[in-house]
Coordinates of C-alpha atoms and ligand atoms in Angstrom, one line a residue:
X1 CA -5.1 2.3 -28.0
X2 CA -4.1 5.8 -29.2
X3 CA -2.0 7.7 -26.7
X4 CA -4.1 10.6 -25.4
X5 CA -0.9 12.5 -24.4
X6 CA 1.1 11.4 -27.5
X7 CA 3.8 9.9 -25.3
X8 CA 6.7 7.9 -26.5
X9 CA 9.5 6.1 -24.7
X10 CA 11.8 9.1 -25.6
X11 CA 9.5 11.5 -23.7
X12 CA 9.5 9.7 -20.4
X13 CA 12.7 7.8 -20.1
X14 CA 13.0 4.3 -18.8
X15 CA 11.0 2.9 -15.9
X16 CA 13.5 2.8 -13.1
X17 CA 11.8 0.7 -10.4
X18 CA 9.5 -2.2 -10.3
X19 CA 7.0 -1.1 -7.6
X20 CA 4.2 -1.1 -10.2
X21 CA 1.2 -3.2 -9.9
X22 CA 1.5 -6.8 -10.9
X23 CA -0.8 -9.7 -11.4
X24 CA -0.5 -10.3 -7.7
X25 CA -2.6 -7.2 -6.7
X26 CA -5.9 -7.4 -4.9
X27 CA -8.9 -8.7 -6.7
X28 CA -7.1 -11.5 -8.5
X29 CA -9.6 -14.1 -7.3
X30 CA -11.7 -13.6 -10.3
X31 CA -13.9 -10.5 -10.2
X32 CA -11.9 -7.8 -12.0
X33 CA -14.9 -5.5 -12.3
X34 CA -15.2 -2.3 -14.3
X35 CA -13.8 1.0 -13.3
X36 CA -16.4 3.7 -12.7
X37 CA -14.4 6.6 -14.2
X38 CA -11.0 7.2 -15.7
X39 CA -9.9 10.8 -16.2
X40 CA -7.0 12.0 -18.4
X41 CA -5.7 15.3 -17.3
X42 CA -3.3 17.5 -19.3
X43 CA -2.0 21.0 -18.9
X44 CA 0.4 22.1 -21.5
X45 CA 2.1 25.0 -19.7
X46 CA 3.0 23.1 -16.6
X47 CA 3.6 19.9 -18.4
X48 CA 1.1 18.0 -16.4
X49 CA 0.0 14.6 -17.7
X50 CA -2.0 12.6 -15.2
X51 CA -4.5 9.9 -15.1
X52 CA -7.1 9.6 -12.2
X53 CA -8.8 6.2 -12.0
X54 CA -11.9 5.6 -9.8
X55 CA -12.5 1.9 -9.5
X56 CA -15.5 2.1 -7.1
X57 CA -17.4 4.5 -4.9
X58 CA -19.6 1.8 -3.5
X59 CA -18.4 2.5 0.1
X60 CA -17.9 6.3 -0.3
X61 CA -15.6 8.7 -2.0
X62 CA -12.7 7.0 -3.6
X63 CA -9.4 7.4 -1.8
X64 CA -5.8 6.6 -2.9
X65 CA -2.5 8.2 -3.4
X66 CA -0.9 10.0 -6.4
X67 CA 2.1 8.2 -7.9
X68 CA 4.6 10.4 -9.7
X69 CA 6.6 8.1 -11.8
X70 CA 8.6 8.1 -15.1
X71 CA 6.5 5.6 -16.9
X72 CA 7.9 4.2 -20.1
X73 CA 4.6 4.7 -21.9
X74 CA 1.1 6.0 -21.4
X75 CA -0.1 2.4 -21.6
X76 CA 2.1 1.5 -18.7
X77 CA 0.8 4.4 -16.7
X78 CA -2.8 3.5 -17.5
X79 CA -2.3 -0.2 -16.6
X80 CA -0.7 0.8 -13.3
X81 CA -3.4 3.3 -12.3
X82 CA -6.1 0.8 -13.2
X83 CA -4.5 -1.9 -11.0
X84 CA -3.7 0.4 -8.2
X85 CA -7.1 1.9 -8.0
X86 CA -8.7 -1.5 -7.9
X87 CA -6.3 -2.6 -5.1
X88 CA -7.3 0.5 -3.1
X89 CA -10.9 -0.5 -3.3
X90 CA -10.1 -3.8 -1.7
X91 CA -7.7 -2.3 0.8
X92 CA -10.1 0.4 1.9
X93 CA -13.0 -2.1 2.1
X94 CA -11.0 -4.4 4.5
X95 CA -9.7 -1.5 6.5
X96 CA -13.3 -0.8 7.4
X97 CA -13.2 2.7 5.8
X98 CA -16.1 4.5 4.2
X99 CA -14.1 4.9 1.1
X100 CA -14.1 3.4 -2.3
X101 CA -10.9 2.9 -4.3
X102 CA -9.1 5.4 -6.5
X103 CA -5.6 6.3 -7.5
X104 CA -3.8 8.7 -9.7
X105 CA -0.5 8.7 -11.6
X106 CA 1.4 11.7 -12.8
X107 CA 3.7 10.8 -15.7
X108 CA 7.2 12.2 -15.3
X109 CA 10.3 12.2 -13.3
X110 CA 9.5 13.8 -9.9
X111 CA 13.1 15.0 -9.4
X112 CA 13.0 16.8 -12.8
X113 CA 9.3 17.6 -13.5
X114 CA 7.7 18.4 -10.2
X115 CA 6.9 22.1 -9.9
X116 CA 4.4 24.2 -8.0
X117 CA 2.5 25.0 -11.2
X118 CA 2.3 21.3 -12.1
X119 CA 1.1 20.2 -8.7
X120 CA -1.5 23.0 -8.5
X121 CA -2.8 22.2 -12.0
X122 CA -3.2 18.6 -10.9
X123 CA -5.0 19.9 -7.8
X124 CA -7.6 21.7 -10.0
X125 CA -8.3 18.4 -11.8
X126 CA -8.8 16.6 -8.4
X127 CA -11.1 19.5 -7.3
X128 CA -13.1 19.2 -10.6
X129 CA -14.2 15.7 -9.6
X130 CA -16.2 17.2 -6.8
X131 CA -15.0 14.9 -4.1
X132 CA -15.5 11.6 -6.0
X133 CA -11.7 11.1 -5.6
X134 CA -9.6 12.1 -2.6
X135 CA -5.8 12.1 -3.1
X136 CA -2.8 11.4 -0.8
X137 CA 0.9 10.5 -1.1
X138 CA 2.4 7.6 -2.9
X139 CA 5.7 6.8 -4.6
X140 CA 7.2 10.1 -5.7
X141 CA 4.9 12.4 -3.7
X142 CA 5.3 13.7 -0.2
X143 CA 3.2 15.5 2.4
X144 CA 4.7 18.8 1.3
X145 CA 3.3 18.1 -2.2
X146 CA -0.1 17.5 -0.7
X147 CA 0.1 20.9 1.0
X148 CA 0.6 22.4 -2.5
X149 CA -2.2 20.4 -4.1
X150 CA -4.5 21.4 -1.3
X151 CA -4.1 25.1 -2.3
X152 CA -6.3 24.1 -5.3
X153 CA -8.5 21.3 -3.9
X154 CA -10.4 20.4 -0.8
X155 CA -10.1 16.7 -1.6
X156 CA -6.5 16.2 -0.4
X157 CA -5.2 14.3 2.6
X158 CA -1.8 13.2 3.9
X159 CA -0.7 16.9 4.4
X160 CA 2.0 18.0 6.7
X161 CA 1.4 18.1 10.5
X162 CA 2.1 21.9 10.3
X163 CA -0.9 22.2 8.0
X164 CA -3.2 20.1 10.1
X165 CA -2.4 16.9 8.3
X166 CA -1.6 13.4 9.5
X167 CA 2.0 13.6 8.3
X168 CA 4.1 10.5 7.5
X169 CA 1.8 7.6 6.9
X170 CA 4.5 5.0 7.4
X171 CA 4.0 5.3 11.2
X172 CA 0.7 3.5 11.2
X173 CA 1.6 1.4 8.1
X174 CA 4.4 -0.2 10.2
X175 CA 2.2 -0.5 13.3
X176 CA -0.5 -2.3 11.2
X177 CA 2.1 -4.7 9.7
X178 CA 3.2 -5.5 13.2
X179 CA -0.4 -6.2 14.2
X180 CA -0.9 -8.4 11.1
X181 CA 2.3 -10.3 12.1
X182 CA 1.1 -10.8 15.6
X183 CA -2.1 -12.3 14.1
X184 CA -0.1 -14.6 11.9
X185 CA 2.0 -15.7 15.0
X186 CA -1.2 -16.4 16.9
X187 CA -2.5 -18.5 14.0
X188 CA 0.7 -20.5 13.6
X189 CA 2.2 -20.7 17.1
X190 CA -0.9 -20.1 19.3
X191 CA 0.6 -16.9 20.7
X192 CA 0.7 -13.4 19.2
X193 CA 4.1 -12.6 20.8
X194 CA 7.1 -12.5 18.6
X195 CA 9.5 -12.9 21.5
X196 CA 12.3 -15.2 20.5
X197 CA 11.1 -15.4 16.9
X198 CA 13.6 -14.6 14.1
X199 CA 12.2 -12.1 11.7
X200 CA 13.9 -11.1 8.3
X201 CA 13.0 -7.6 7.1
X202 CA 13.7 -6.8 3.5
X203 CA 14.0 -3.0 3.0
X204 CA 14.4 -0.8 6.0
X205 CA 13.1 2.5 4.6
X206 CA 10.2 4.5 6.1
X207 CA 8.1 1.4 6.9
X208 CA 10.7 -1.2 7.4
X209 CA 12.8 0.6 10.0
X210 CA 9.7 1.4 12.1
X211 CA 8.7 -2.2 11.9
X212 CA 12.1 -3.2 13.2
X213 CA 11.4 -0.9 16.2
X214 CA 8.2 -2.7 17.0
X215 CA 9.8 -6.1 16.6
X216 CA 12.8 -5.3 18.8
X217 CA 10.4 -3.9 21.5
X218 CA 8.4 -7.2 21.4
X219 CA 11.6 -9.2 21.9
X220 CA 12.1 -10.6 18.4
X221 CA 15.5 -11.3 16.9
X222 CA 15.8 -9.2 13.7
X223 CA 17.9 -9.6 10.5
X224 CA 17.6 -7.1 7.8
X225 CA 18.8 -6.3 4.2
X226 CA 18.6 -3.2 2.1
X227 CA 20.3 -2.0 -1.1
X228 CA 21.0 1.3 0.7
X229 CA 23.9 0.9 3.1
X230 CA 22.9 4.0 5.0
X231 CA 19.4 2.6 5.7
X232 CA 21.0 -0.5 7.3
X233 CA 23.4 1.6 9.3
X234 CA 20.5 3.8 10.7
X235 CA 18.8 0.6 12.0
X236 CA 22.0 -0.8 13.4
X237 CA 22.8 2.5 15.2
X238 CA 19.4 2.3 16.9
X239 CA 19.5 -1.4 17.5
X240 CA 23.1 -2.8 17.5
X241 CA 21.8 -6.3 18.1
X242 CA 20.1 -6.3 14.6
X243 CA 22.0 -8.5 12.1
X244 CA 22.4 -7.5 8.4
X245 CA 22.8 -9.7 5.3
X246 CA 23.6 -8.8 1.7
X247 CA 20.3 -9.3 0.0
X248 CA 17.0 -11.1 -0.3
X249 CA 18.5 -14.4 -1.4
X250 CA 20.7 -14.4 1.8
X251 CA 17.8 -13.3 4.0
X252 CA 15.4 -16.0 3.0
X253 CA 18.2 -18.6 3.3
X254 CA 18.6 -17.6 7.0
X255 CA 16.9 -19.6 9.6
X256 CA 14.0 -17.1 10.0
X257 CA 10.5 -17.7 11.3
X258 CA 9.0 -14.7 9.5
X259 CA 9.9 -12.9 6.2
X260 CA 8.7 -9.3 6.1
X261 CA 9.0 -7.8 2.5
X262 CA 9.1 -4.0 3.1
X263 CA 11.0 -2.9 -0.1
X264 CA 9.4 -2.9 -3.6
X265 CA 6.7 -5.1 -5.1
X266 CA 7.2 -8.6 -6.5
X267 CA 9.4 -10.0 -3.7
X268 CA 7.5 -13.3 -3.7
X269 CA 8.5 -15.0 -6.9
X270 CA 9.0 -18.7 -7.7
X271 CA 12.6 -18.7 -6.5
X272 CA 11.9 -16.8 -3.3
X273 CA 9.1 -19.2 -2.3
X274 CA 11.1 -22.3 -3.2
X275 CA 14.0 -21.2 -1.1
X276 CA 12.0 -19.9 1.9
X277 CA 12.7 -21.1 5.4
X278 CA 10.1 -18.9 7.1
X279 CA 6.7 -20.2 8.1
X280 CA 5.1 -16.7 7.9
X281 CA 5.2 -13.9 5.3
X282 CA 4.0 -10.6 6.5
X283 CA 5.3 -7.2 5.3
X284 CA 4.5 -3.7 4.3
X285 CA 5.3 -3.8 0.6
X286 CA 2.5 -3.4 -2.0
X287 CA 2.0 -6.1 -4.6
X288 CA 4.3 -8.7 -3.0
X289 CA 3.1 -11.6 -5.2
X290 CA 5.1 -11.5 -8.4
X291 CA 2.4 -13.2 -10.3
X292 CA -1.0 -14.9 -9.8
X293 CA -0.5 -18.4 -8.4
X294 CA 2.3 -17.5 -6.0
X295 CA -0.3 -17.4 -3.2
X296 CA -1.0 -21.1 -3.9
X297 CA 2.7 -22.0 -4.0
X298 CA 3.1 -20.5 -0.5
X299 CA 0.1 -22.3 0.8
X300 CA 1.3 -25.6 -0.7
X301 CA 4.6 -25.2 1.1
X302 CA 2.8 -24.6 4.4
X303 CA 3.9 -20.9 4.5
X304 CA 1.2 -18.6 5.9
X305 CA 0.9 -15.4 3.8
X306 CA -0.7 -12.4 5.4
X307 CA -2.2 -10.5 2.4
X308 CA -0.2 -7.3 1.7
X309 CA -3.1 -5.0 1.3
X310 CA -4.7 -6.1 4.5
X311 CA -1.7 -5.7 6.8
X312 CA -0.3 -2.5 5.1
X313 CA -3.6 -0.5 5.4
X314 CA -2.4 1.4 8.5
X315 CA -1.2 4.2 6.2
X316 CA -4.5 4.8 4.5
X317 CA -6.3 4.5 7.9
X318 CA -4.0 7.3 9.1
X319 CA -4.7 9.6 6.1
X320 CA -8.4 8.8 6.1
X321 CA -8.6 10.0 9.7
X322 CA -7.3 13.4 8.6
X323 CA -10.4 14.0 6.6
X324 CA -12.3 14.3 9.9
X325 CA -9.6 16.4 11.7
X326 CA -6.6 14.2 12.5
X327 CA -6.5 12.3 15.8
X328 CA -3.6 9.9 16.2
X329 CA -5.1 7.9 19.1
X330 CA -8.3 7.3 17.1
X331 CA -6.3 6.4 14.0
X332 CA -4.0 4.0 15.9
X333 CA -7.0 2.3 17.5
X334 CA -8.5 1.7 14.1
X335 CA -5.1 0.4 12.8
X336 CA -5.0 -2.0 15.7
X337 CA -8.1 -3.7 14.2
X338 CA -5.8 -5.1 11.5
X339 CA -5.0 -7.8 14.0
X340 CA -8.6 -9.0 14.1
X341 CA -9.1 -8.6 10.3
X342 CA -6.0 -10.7 9.6
X343 CA -7.1 -13.5 12.0
X344 CA -10.5 -13.5 10.4
X345 CA -9.0 -13.9 6.9
X346 CA -6.9 -16.9 8.1
X347 CA -10.0 -18.5 9.6
X348 CA -12.1 -18.0 6.4
X349 CA -9.2 -19.3 4.3
X350 CA -9.0 -22.5 6.4
X351 CA -12.8 -22.9 6.4
X352 CA -13.1 -22.4 2.6
X353 CA -9.9 -24.2 1.7
X354 CA -8.4 -21.3 -0.2
X355 CA -5.2 -19.3 0.3
X356 CA -5.5 -16.2 2.5
X357 CA -5.1 -13.9 -0.5
X358 CA -8.3 -15.3 -2.0
X359 CA -10.1 -15.2 1.3
X360 CA -9.2 -11.5 1.7
X361 CA -10.5 -10.7 -1.8
X362 CA -13.8 -12.5 -1.1
X363 CA -14.2 -10.6 2.2
X364 CA -13.6 -7.3 0.5
X365 CA -15.9 -8.0 -2.3
X366 CA -18.6 -9.0 0.2
X367 CA -18.3 -5.7 2.1
X368 CA -18.4 -3.6 -1.1
X369 CA -21.5 -5.5 -2.3
X370 CA -23.4 -5.7 1.0
X371 CA -22.7 -2.2 2.3
X372 CA -22.7 -0.7 -1.2
X373 CA -26.3 -2.0 -1.6
X374 CA -27.8 0.0 1.3
X375 CA -27.5 3.1 -0.9
X376 CA -30.6 1.7 -2.7
X377 CA -32.7 2.7 0.3
X378 CA -34.5 5.9 -0.5
X379 CA -33.9 8.5 2.1
X380 CA -36.9 10.8 1.3
X381 CA -36.7 14.3 0.0
Ligands
NAD401 N1 4.9 4.5 3.4 C1 3.6 4.0 3.6 O1 2.8 4.5 4.4 C2 3.2 2.8 2.8 C3 1.9 2.3 2.9 C4 1.5 1.1 2.3 C5 2.4 0.4 1.5 N2 3.7 0.9 1.4 C6 4.7 0.1 0.7 O2 5.7 -0.3 1.5 C7 7.0 -0.4 0.8 C8 8.0 0.4 1.4 O3 7.6 1.8 1.4 P1 8.4 2.9 2.2 O4 7.5 4.0 2.3 O5 9.1 2.3 3.4 O6 9.5 3.2 1.0 P2 11.0 3.7 1.2 O7 11.5 4.1 -0.1 O8 11.2 4.6 2.4 O9 11.8 2.3 1.7 C9 12.0 1.2 0.8 C10 13.4 0.7 1.2 O10 13.6 -0.5 0.4 C11 14.9 -0.5 0.0 N3 15.0 -1.4 -1.2 C12 14.7 -1.1 -2.5 N4 15.0 -2.2 -3.3 C13 15.5 -3.1 -2.5 C14 15.9 -4.4 -2.7 N5 15.9 -5.0 -3.9 N6 16.3 -5.2 -1.6 C15 16.3 -4.6 -0.4 N7 15.9 -3.3 -0.1 C16 15.5 -2.6 -1.1 C17 15.2 0.9 -0.3 O11 16.6 1.2 -0.3 C18 14.5 1.6 0.9 O12 15.4 1.7 2.0 C19 6.6 0.0 -0.7 O13 6.2 -1.2 -1.4 C20 5.3 0.8 -0.5 O14 4.5 0.8 -1.7 C21 4.1 2.0 2.1

């Protein structure tokens, strides 16, 4: 493929993280589908180079965040936005939202390239899609950035509380992960309570540290790891009883009941699964499965995997609520339904003899197909 933006490795610098979509994203059970629309956006003066991908509008306007990331190549950015937008369609479908799946990537280093002009230029492209795509925060973008984009577009959510927005989406992301974990405990132990269970949390950033709060409140024993020493210290100041270990290898070797990946993607690789003591995996990170087939390895070892995009949908539920005028109680009540959805997926997985990740994909595809089809009913003039 010819680069639309004429990017080279030299232009963008190295990819510095690994939280890009992997083969383990939603929709790996077979149906990849075709994206409805992919838009390349460029503005020479501000330096904007962005790609907006709309996977599906079967359930309503597509919704998904904007990732600002120093991709090594345009192909890497395109691959990421295609995977991420498809994953959003599955996530939004199972979150019960009237939204399809979309996502955008801005190519660049946010610490160097993010300017008011660039964000506003991007906002005009979002506006030009007439509401087919609604944007929000993702890696490299924050609520303050959404406030700036919203000066050029009505189709923006995840703004700051001061501007009528839902604010930090990690609040309900963590709450939803906790609900998913309660469902997993119910399925495995016959009780949703995590009291007395030992939970290992990898990554105690925005989502992870809030998850620790819920777990401690419920009476769980918690052990954490994070590459950032300050993040660990923050948790231990709040909860001195929380233990800390050096890294993921040490965490999974601990006698833990639940492993909660809340750092970057790809935590569940062959080695992690082989060395795992936990009976449940349930965490907030996106794209936890390092490659297709890991979901089966987990199932073969008797480890219950709560699909990432099901249990981490509290954040998108929070920002979707903002579109109707934000109400935290209403959004929290919707995020609480993640408990029922997760239990339902475990039940279908058992009935159909497939891993929960496959059952989740099937359920999402069914909703997109069945609800999407009602649009064929003619409404009259
Ligand atoms: N914030 C949200 O609302 C939201 C919603 C859905 C999914 N997610 C996903 O949840 C994950 C965490 O998001 P966040 O908003 O908390 O990000 P964050 O950057 O605030 O936190 C991530 C934490 O993981 C740590 N970390 C990075 N690499 C690590 C490693 N190898 N081992 C241990 N710790 C490591 C970081 O130091 C940081 O403290 C991401 O995968 C994100 O895509 C977040």
